[in-house]
Structure formats: structure tokens, C-alpha cells
Coordinates of C-alpha atoms and ligand atoms in Angstrom, one line a residue:
X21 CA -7.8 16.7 14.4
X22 CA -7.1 20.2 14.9
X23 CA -6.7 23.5 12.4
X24 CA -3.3 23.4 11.8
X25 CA -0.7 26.5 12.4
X26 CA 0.9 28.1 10.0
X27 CA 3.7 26.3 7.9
X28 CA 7.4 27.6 9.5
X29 CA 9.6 29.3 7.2
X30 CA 12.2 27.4 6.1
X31 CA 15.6 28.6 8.8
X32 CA 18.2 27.4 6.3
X33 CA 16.7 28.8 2.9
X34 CA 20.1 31.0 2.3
X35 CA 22.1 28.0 2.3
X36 CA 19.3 26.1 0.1
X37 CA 19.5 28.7 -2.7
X38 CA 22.4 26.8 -4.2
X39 CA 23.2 23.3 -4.5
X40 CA 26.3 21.9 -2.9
X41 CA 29.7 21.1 -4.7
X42 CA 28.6 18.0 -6.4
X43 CA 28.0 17.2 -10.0
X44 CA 26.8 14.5 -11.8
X45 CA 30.6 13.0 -11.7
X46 CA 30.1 13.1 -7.7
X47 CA 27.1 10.9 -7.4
X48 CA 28.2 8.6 -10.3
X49 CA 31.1 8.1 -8.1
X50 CA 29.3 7.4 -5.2
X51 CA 26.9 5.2 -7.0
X52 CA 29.3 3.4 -8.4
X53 CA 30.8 2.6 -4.9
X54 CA 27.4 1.5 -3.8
X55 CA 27.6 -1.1 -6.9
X56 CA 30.9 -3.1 -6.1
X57 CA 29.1 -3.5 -2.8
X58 CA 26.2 -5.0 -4.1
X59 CA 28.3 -6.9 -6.4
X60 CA 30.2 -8.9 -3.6
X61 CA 26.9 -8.7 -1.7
X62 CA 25.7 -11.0 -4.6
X63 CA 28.1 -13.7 -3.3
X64 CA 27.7 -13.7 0.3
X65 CA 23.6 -13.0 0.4
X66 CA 23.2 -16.3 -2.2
X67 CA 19.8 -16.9 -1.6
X68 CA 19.1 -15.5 1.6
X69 CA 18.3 -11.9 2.1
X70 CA 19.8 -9.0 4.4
X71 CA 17.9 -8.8 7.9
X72 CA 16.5 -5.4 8.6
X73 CA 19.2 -3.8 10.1
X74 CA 23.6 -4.8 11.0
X75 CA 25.2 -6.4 14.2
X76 CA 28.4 -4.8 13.6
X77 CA 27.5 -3.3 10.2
X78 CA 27.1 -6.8 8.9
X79 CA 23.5 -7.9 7.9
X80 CA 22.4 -11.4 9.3
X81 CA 21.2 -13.3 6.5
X82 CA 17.4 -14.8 7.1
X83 CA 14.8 -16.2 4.5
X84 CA 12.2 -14.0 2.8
X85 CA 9.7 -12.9 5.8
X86 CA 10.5 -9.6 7.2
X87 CA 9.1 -6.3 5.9
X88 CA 12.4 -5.2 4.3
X89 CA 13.1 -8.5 2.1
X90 CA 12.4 -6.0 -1.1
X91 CA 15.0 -3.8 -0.5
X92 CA 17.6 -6.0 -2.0
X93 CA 16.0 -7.0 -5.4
X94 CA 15.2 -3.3 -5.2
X95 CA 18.8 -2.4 -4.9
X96 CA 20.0 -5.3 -8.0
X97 CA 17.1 -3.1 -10.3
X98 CA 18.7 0.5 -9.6
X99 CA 21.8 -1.0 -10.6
X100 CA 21.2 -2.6 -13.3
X101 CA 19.8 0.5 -14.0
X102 CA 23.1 2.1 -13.8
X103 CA 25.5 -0.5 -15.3
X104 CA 23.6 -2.4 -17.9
X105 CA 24.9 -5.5 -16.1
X106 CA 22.5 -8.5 -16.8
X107 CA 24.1 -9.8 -13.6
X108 CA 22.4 -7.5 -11.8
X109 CA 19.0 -8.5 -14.0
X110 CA 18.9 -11.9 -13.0
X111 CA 20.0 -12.1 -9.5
X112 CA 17.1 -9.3 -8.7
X113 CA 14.8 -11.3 -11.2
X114 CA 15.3 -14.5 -9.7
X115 CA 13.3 -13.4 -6.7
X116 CA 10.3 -12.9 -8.1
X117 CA 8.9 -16.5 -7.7
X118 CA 10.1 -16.9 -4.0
X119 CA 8.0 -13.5 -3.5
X120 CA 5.3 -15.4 -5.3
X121 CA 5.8 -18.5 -2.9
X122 CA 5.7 -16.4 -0.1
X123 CA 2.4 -14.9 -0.7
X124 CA 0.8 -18.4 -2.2
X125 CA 2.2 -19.7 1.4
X126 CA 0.8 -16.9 3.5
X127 CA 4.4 -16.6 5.0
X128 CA 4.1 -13.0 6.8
X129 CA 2.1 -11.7 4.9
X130 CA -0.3 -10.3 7.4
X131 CA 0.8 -6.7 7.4
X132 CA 0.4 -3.3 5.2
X133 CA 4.3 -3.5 4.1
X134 CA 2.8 -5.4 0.9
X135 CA 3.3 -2.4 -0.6
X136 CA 7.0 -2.3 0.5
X137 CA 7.6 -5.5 -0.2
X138 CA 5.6 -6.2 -3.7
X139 CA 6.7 -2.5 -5.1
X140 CA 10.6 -3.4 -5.3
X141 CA 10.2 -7.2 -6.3
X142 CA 7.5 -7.4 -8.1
X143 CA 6.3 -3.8 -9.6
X144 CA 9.9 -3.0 -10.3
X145 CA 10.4 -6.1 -13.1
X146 CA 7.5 -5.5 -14.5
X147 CA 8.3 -1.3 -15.3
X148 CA 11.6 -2.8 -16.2
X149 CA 11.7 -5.7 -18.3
X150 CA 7.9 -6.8 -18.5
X151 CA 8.3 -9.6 -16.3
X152 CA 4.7 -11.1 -16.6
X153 CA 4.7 -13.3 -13.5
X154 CA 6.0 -10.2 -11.5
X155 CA 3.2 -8.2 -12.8
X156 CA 0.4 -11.0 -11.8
X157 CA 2.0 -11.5 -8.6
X158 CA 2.1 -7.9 -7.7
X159 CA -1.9 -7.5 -8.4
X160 CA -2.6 -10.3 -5.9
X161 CA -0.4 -8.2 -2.9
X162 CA -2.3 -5.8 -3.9
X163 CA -5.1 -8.0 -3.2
X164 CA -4.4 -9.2 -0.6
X165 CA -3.5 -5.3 0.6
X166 CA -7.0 -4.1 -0.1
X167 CA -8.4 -6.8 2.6
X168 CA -6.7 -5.0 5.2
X169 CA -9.0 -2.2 4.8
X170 CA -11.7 -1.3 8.0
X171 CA -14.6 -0.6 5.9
X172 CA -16.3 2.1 8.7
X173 CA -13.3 3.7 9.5
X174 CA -11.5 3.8 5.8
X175 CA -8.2 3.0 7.0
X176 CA -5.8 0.0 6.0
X177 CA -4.6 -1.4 9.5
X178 CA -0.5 -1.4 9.4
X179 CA 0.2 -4.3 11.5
X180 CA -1.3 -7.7 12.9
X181 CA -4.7 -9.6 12.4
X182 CA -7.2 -7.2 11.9
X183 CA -8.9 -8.8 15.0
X184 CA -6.2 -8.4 17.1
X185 CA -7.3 -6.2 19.8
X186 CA -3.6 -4.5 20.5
X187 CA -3.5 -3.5 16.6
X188 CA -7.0 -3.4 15.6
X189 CA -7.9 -0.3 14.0
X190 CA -4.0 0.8 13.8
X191 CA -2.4 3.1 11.2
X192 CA 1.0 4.1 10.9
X193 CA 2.3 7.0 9.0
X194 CA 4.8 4.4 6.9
X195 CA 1.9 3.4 4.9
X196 CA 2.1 5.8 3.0
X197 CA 4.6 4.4 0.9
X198 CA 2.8 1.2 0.6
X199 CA -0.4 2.8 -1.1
X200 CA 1.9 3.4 -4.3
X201 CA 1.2 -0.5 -5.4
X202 CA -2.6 0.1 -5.0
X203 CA -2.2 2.9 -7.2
X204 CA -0.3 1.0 -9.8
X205 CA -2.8 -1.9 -9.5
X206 CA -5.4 0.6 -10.3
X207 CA -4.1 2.3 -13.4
X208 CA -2.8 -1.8 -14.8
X209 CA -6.4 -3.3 -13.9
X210 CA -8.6 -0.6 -14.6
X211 CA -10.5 -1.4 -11.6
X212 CA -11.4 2.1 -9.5
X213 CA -11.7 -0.2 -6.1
X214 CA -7.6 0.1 -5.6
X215 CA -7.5 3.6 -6.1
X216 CA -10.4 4.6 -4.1
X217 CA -9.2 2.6 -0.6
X218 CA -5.9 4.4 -1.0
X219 CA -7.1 8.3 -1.2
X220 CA -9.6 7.4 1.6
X221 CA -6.7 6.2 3.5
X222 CA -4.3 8.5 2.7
X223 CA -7.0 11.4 3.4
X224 CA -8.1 10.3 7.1
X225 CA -4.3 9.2 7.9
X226 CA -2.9 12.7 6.9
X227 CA -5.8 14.7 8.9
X228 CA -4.8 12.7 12.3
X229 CA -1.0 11.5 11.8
X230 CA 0.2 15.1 10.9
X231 CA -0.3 17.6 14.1
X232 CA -1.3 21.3 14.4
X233 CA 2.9 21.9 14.0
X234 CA 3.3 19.2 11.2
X235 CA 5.1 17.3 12.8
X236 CA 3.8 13.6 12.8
X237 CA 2.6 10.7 15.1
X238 CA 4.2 7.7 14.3
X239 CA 0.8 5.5 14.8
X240 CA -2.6 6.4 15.5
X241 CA -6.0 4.0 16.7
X242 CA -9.2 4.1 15.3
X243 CA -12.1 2.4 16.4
X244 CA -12.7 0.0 14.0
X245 CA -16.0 -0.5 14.4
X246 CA -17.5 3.2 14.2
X247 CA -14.5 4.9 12.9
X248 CA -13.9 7.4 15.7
X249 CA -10.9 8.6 15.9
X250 CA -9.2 7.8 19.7
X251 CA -5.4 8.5 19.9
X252 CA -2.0 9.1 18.6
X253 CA 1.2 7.6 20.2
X254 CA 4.2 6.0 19.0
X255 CA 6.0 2.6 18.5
X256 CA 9.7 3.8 17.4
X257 CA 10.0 6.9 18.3
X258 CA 11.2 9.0 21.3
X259 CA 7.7 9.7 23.3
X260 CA 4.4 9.5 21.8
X261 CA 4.4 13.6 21.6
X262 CA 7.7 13.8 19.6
X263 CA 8.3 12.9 15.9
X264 CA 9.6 9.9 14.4
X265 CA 12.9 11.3 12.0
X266 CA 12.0 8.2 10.1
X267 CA 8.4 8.5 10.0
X268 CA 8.4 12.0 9.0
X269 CA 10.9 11.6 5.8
X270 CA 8.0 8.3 5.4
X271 CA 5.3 10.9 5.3
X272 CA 7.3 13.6 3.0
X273 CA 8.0 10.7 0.2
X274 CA 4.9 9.2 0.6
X275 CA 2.5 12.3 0.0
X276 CA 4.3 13.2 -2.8
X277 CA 4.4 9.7 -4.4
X278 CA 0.6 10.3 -4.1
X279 CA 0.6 13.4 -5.4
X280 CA 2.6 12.1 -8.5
X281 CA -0.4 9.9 -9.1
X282 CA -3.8 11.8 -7.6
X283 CA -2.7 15.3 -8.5
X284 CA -4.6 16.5 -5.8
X285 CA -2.4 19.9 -4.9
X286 CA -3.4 19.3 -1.1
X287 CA -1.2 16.4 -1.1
X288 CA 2.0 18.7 -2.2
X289 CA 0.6 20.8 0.6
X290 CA 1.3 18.9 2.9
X291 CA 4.5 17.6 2.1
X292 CA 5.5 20.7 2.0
X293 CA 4.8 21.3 5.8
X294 CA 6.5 18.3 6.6
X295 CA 9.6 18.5 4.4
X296 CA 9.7 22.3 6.3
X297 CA 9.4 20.8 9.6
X298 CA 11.8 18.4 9.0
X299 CA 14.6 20.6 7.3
X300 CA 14.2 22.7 10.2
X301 CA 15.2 20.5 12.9
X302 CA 18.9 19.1 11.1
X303 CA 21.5 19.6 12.7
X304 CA 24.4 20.9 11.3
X305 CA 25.7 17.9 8.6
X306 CA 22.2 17.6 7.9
X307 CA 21.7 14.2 8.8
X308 CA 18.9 14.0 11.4
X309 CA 18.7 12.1 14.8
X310 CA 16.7 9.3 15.1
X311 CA 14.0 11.5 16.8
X312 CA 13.2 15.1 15.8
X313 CA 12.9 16.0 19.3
X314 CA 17.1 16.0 19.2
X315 CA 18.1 19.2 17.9
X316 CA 21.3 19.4 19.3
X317 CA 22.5 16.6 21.5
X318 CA 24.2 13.4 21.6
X319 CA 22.2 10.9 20.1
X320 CA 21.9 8.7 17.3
X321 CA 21.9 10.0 13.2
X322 CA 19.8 8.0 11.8
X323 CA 21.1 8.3 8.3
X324 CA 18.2 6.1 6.6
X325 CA 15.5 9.2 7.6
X326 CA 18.4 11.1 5.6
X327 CA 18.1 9.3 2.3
X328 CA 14.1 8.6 2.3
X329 CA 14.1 12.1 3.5
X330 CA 16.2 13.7 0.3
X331 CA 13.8 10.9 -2.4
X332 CA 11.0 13.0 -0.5
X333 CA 12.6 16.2 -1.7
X334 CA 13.0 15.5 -4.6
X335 CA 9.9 14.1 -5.2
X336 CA 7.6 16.7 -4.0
X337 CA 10.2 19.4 -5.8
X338 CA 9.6 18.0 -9.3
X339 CA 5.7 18.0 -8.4
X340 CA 5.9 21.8 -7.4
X341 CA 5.6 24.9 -10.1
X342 CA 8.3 26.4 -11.9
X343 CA 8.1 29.6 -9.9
X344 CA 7.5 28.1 -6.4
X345 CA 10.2 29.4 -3.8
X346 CA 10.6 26.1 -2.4
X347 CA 11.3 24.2 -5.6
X348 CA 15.0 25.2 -6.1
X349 CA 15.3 25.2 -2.2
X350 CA 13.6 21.4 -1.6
X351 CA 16.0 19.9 -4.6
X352 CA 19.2 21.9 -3.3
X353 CA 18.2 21.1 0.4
X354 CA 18.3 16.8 -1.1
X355 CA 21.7 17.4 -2.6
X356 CA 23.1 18.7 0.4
X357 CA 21.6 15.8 2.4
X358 CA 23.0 13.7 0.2
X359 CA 26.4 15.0 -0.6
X360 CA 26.7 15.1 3.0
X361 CA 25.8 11.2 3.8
X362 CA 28.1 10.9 0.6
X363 CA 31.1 12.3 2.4
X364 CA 31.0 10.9 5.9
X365 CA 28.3 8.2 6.6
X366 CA 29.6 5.3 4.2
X367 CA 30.9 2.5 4.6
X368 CA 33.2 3.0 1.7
X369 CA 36.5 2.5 3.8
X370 CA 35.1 -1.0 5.2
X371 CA 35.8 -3.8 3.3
X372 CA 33.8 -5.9 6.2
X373 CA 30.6 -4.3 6.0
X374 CA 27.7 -5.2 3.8
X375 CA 25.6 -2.2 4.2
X376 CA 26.1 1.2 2.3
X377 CA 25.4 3.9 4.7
X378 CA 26.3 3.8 8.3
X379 CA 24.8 5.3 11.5
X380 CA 21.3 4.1 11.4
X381 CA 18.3 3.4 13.9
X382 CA 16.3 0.8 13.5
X383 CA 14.2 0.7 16.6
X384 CA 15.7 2.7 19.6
X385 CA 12.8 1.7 22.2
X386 CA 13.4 -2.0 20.9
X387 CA 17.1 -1.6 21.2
X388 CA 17.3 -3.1 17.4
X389 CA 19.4 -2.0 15.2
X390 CA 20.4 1.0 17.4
X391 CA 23.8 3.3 15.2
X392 CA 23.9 0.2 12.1
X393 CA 23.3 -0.5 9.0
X394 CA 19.2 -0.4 8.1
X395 CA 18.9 -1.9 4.9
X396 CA 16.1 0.1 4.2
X397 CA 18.7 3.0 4.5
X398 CA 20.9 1.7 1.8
X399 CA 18.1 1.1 -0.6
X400 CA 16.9 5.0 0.0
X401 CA 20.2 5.9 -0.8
X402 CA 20.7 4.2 -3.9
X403 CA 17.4 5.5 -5.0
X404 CA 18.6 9.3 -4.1
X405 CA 21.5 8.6 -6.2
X406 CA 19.9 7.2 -9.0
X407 CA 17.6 10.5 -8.8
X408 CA 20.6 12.5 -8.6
X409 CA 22.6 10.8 -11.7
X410 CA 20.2 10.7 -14.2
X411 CA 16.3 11.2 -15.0
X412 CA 14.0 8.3 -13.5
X413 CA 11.2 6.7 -13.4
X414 CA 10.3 5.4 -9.8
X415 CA 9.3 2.1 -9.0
X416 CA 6.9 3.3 -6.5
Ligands
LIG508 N1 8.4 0.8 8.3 C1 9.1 0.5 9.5 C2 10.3 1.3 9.7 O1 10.5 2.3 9.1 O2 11.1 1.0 10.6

């Protein structure tokens, strides 16, 4: 952990000073698009869900037991949100006791996604409607969440049995959307235990995740045992020195998610250096390569860093005073983002395709995923138009 520089100026903050041509008609228009998908999606998903990412911009369909399973029930609540159609209720409803099932039945649940995954099909209900079950079985991820923790080091290990000597003492910058449900369970409980292992963890991830620069390691190892600190590298990005696109719009919306509920004005602080770090290596559409280390060069958008990206911005913009610079320049900066994925990285002109946004990466180094669908992607983008349509209360 070193001092770190400086934040950079923002390099586009002229054309940030004004929002892009898009009103409110705009995104309706692209929300609604987003919704006749999901409605025919409806018929071919049934009961399965949407894999994490396309073969041919088509999801395969697989049984509740990745990380990404949420996403869908999370996309039936934003629009049922937007249309009033109880069709949309009950199909993202209905999941809630096969999320219960697969946390009574242990089926994957041996990771930090919990938040993730119990956020969108579980927390979501409950805000919405005041599905009870939904509610109860969101406190048990939780839970089963807070078990994850490394007591010495203060960190909640993202992946594997906590034994596991390849992951043990692993955190990954991700989870920092997943600390949201602690922080729900918290407030709904009363209990201070939920609440206290999340600002630990947020607090030592932030100090070694985000570099001098503020840019971000994807993962970094602790020892679990004494809580030293030993190294930074990277599982889905370029090289372990360069930065994750994905994982640094992960760390934008999750530090302000956590300022929405701590209040603690370091927090903005630092999604502020990495929403500046990010905005300043776009290229020219805006939509950022899979790897920030691309400024300029043939490789893969990844248009689902885009959209977590511009519900970052939007985020942390609300969270910063009236008179701060950067708060006109964060929330124009999102509308451009989106206006831009809006215009040329849908797949409004494919009938075929099940997924809403094109061009994404799931895993480069795995070769998964690689210029598809991410479903993850279409989920962030559904949210950004929600936030860009109307006022709203996040599920996170
Ligand atoms: N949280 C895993 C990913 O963003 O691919």
C-alpha cells in the first residue's frame, strides 16, 4: 500500500459540461426495446436461466448455479418497474423459492457473489412488493456471506473453500458490489455484526486493490492467517499490472453504493479517482476495451464495463455536493456512455439474439465469452436506463 498520487484531471471535462442529445423520450425508447426482449425472453428462458455470457449472441440456458443467475429476476423487477405488467411480477417472483432451494441445498453457494446473486432475487421483492420469504431468504445469504470472512485479516475471501490453498485469503475488487446485502441485512436485523465485516472489508480492499495511479488490481492475496498483505495480480484481465475495464466500473459502483449507506466522504473519494481514471482511458464512442491498458487499438469493447460504469456515475454523482465540479460532469459523462451503447451496441436489429447489449468480454484470458452478450451487461444496462428514465430506488 503506497501514498497515492494525485487524482488526474478529468481530459474530456469540456465535452462533459453538457449532457448529450437524449431526453427522457430517448431512454424510454430504449427501455422499452430492452422490454419486448425480455418479454419473448420470458418464453424461451421458461425455467432455466441465461448462462453468463452468448455463443453467437444467444445465451445457453443452464439451471440456477452460476454467479450471474440474479441478473434475470433482476431484469423482470426493473421492468415491471417500468410497465406495471404483473407478468413481469410473477415470472421474477417465481424465482425466489428456487433461490431459496439453492441455498437450503448448498448448490454453489461457496463464493462472495451472494451478494450478487441474493440482492436481485431476493432483496429486490422484498423493497418491491414485501415478499416475506424473499426477505428471510436474503438474511440467511447474508449469513451464509458473513462466514466467508478471515477473521485476522478482515477480508471476505471472493472465491473457493476458504481452505483452499490457491484462493485462501483471496479478494477481488467485484465484491464490492456484493457488500450492499450485508448492509441491507444490517439496517432490517438490527444486528451491527453485518455492517461492521463489510466497512472492515471494504476499508483493507480499497487500501490494496486501488494503486498509487487509481487504477485497480483485479484480485489481491492475503495471508489468512496473520493478515499480511502479499500481492496483487489478476484473473480476467490483461496482465497483473494493468486494469480490469470491468473491475474498475465494479469498484466505481461499488464505493459509491457504500457511500449511499456509510456516509463516510472517503468512500466518494475514492470513487472519484477511479471514475477519473476510468473516463480518462475511453476511447472515442466511449465504450471502453475490455482492459484499460487499450487506449487506442484493436481490441475488444466490453460494453458491460460501460453500463456498470455509467450506474457508478450516477451513483457517486447524486452522493456528491451541489457545487462539486465533477457532479454535472460524472452524470453528463453516464449519459453519454449510455446514449452512446444506446445508438450502436444493441441488439435491437436482431430478432435472434437474446441479450440487449452487444460487444462484451466475459473472460479474455479464459477465451469465454470473448465480443458476446454478458448478461451481467444487459442487467447494468437496464438499470442505467431505469436511472436515466425516472427517479429510483436501487436494489443494491
Ligand atoms: N464478477 C465477475 C465478473 O465481473 O466477471
Amino acid at each position: 500500500m503506497g501514498v497515492r498520487k494525485e487524482r488526474e484531471p478529468l481530459k474530456r471535462r469540456e465535452l462533459f459540461m453538457s449532457p448529450p442529445h437524449a431526453g427522457k423520450d430517448f431512454w424510454r425508447e430504449a427501455m422499452n426495446c430492452s422490454v419486448n426482449k425480455i418479454e419473448s425472453n420470458i418464453r424461451v428462458f421458461k425455467d432455466l436461466y441465461p448462462g453468463p455470457a452468448g455463443v453467437g449472441n444467444r445465451y445457453p440456458l443452464i439451471k440456477n448455479t452460476d454467479w450471474t443467475s440474479s441478473f434475470w429476476p433482476g431484469m423482470l423487477f426493473l421492468a415491471w418497474e417500468h410497465t406495471g405488467n404483473d407478468l413481469y411480477r410473477r415470472a421474477g417472483e417465481a424465482r425466489v423459492a428456487d433461490f431459496r432451494e439453492r441455498l437450503d441445498r448448498r448448490i454453489e453457494t461457496g463464493t462472495h457473489d451472494l451478494g450478487f446473486l441474493y440482492t436481485l432475487s431476493c432483496v429486490a421483492p422484498w423493497r418491491l412488493f414485501g415478499n416475506a420469504t424473499a426477505r428471510e431468504t436474503a438474511i440467511m445469504a447474508a449469513d451464509m456471506l458473513l462466514l466467508r470472512r478471515h477473521e485476522k485479516a478482515g477480508v471476505i475471501q471472493a472465491w473457493g473453500d476458504l481452505n483452499d490453498p490457491r484462493q485462501r485469503g483471496r479478494v477481488i475488487i467485484d465484491c464490492a458490489m456484493n457488500l450492499p446485502l450485508l448492509y441491507w441485512a444490517g439496517e432490517e436485523t438490527g444486528e451491527p455484526r453485518y455492517r461492521e465485516v463489510a466497512v472492515k472489508h471494504i476499508n483493507i480492499a480499497n487500501a490494496f486493490l486501488i494503486r498509487e495511479d487509481w487504477s485497480t488490481f483485479h484480485t489481491y492475496f492475503f495471508d489468512a492467517d496473520t493478515g499480511s498483505p502479499i500481492r496483487g495480480n489478476t484473473a480476467q484481465g490483461y496482465s497483473d499490472a494493468s486494469c480490469w475495464a470491468r473491475g474498475q466500473a465494479w469498484g466505481i459502483y461499488g464505493n459509491a453504493l457504500s457511500y449511499r449507506y456509510l456516509r463516510d466522504p472517503a468512500l466518494l473519494e475514492i470513487a472519484r479517482g477511479l471514475a477519473r481514471y476510468f473516463l480518462n482511458r475511453l476511447p472515442e464512442d466511449l465504450v471502453a476495451y475490455w482492459d484499460l491498458i487499450f487506449l487506442q487499438v484493436s481490441e475488444e469493447r466490453d460494453s458491460s464495463a460501460a453500463a456498470i460504469a455509467v450506474c457508478g456515475l450516477l451513483e457517486l454523482s447524486d452522493g456528491l455536493d451541489a457545487k462539486d465540479p465533477d457532479k454535472e460532469a460524472f452524470k453528463n459523462a453516464a449519459q453519454h456512455i449510455a446514449a452512446s451503447l444506446a445508438a450502436s451496441y444493441t441488439t435491437r436489429e436482431s430478432l435472434e439474439s437474446t441479450g440487449l447489449l452487444l460487444h462484451g468480454v466475459y473472460s479474455k484470458p479464459d477465451k469465454k465469452g470473448v465480443d458476446e452478450c454478458a448478461i451481467f451487461g444487459d442487467y447494468f444496462y437496464m438499470e442505467c436506463l431505469t436511472r436515466l428514465c425516472r427517479v429510483w430506488e436501487p436494489y443494491w
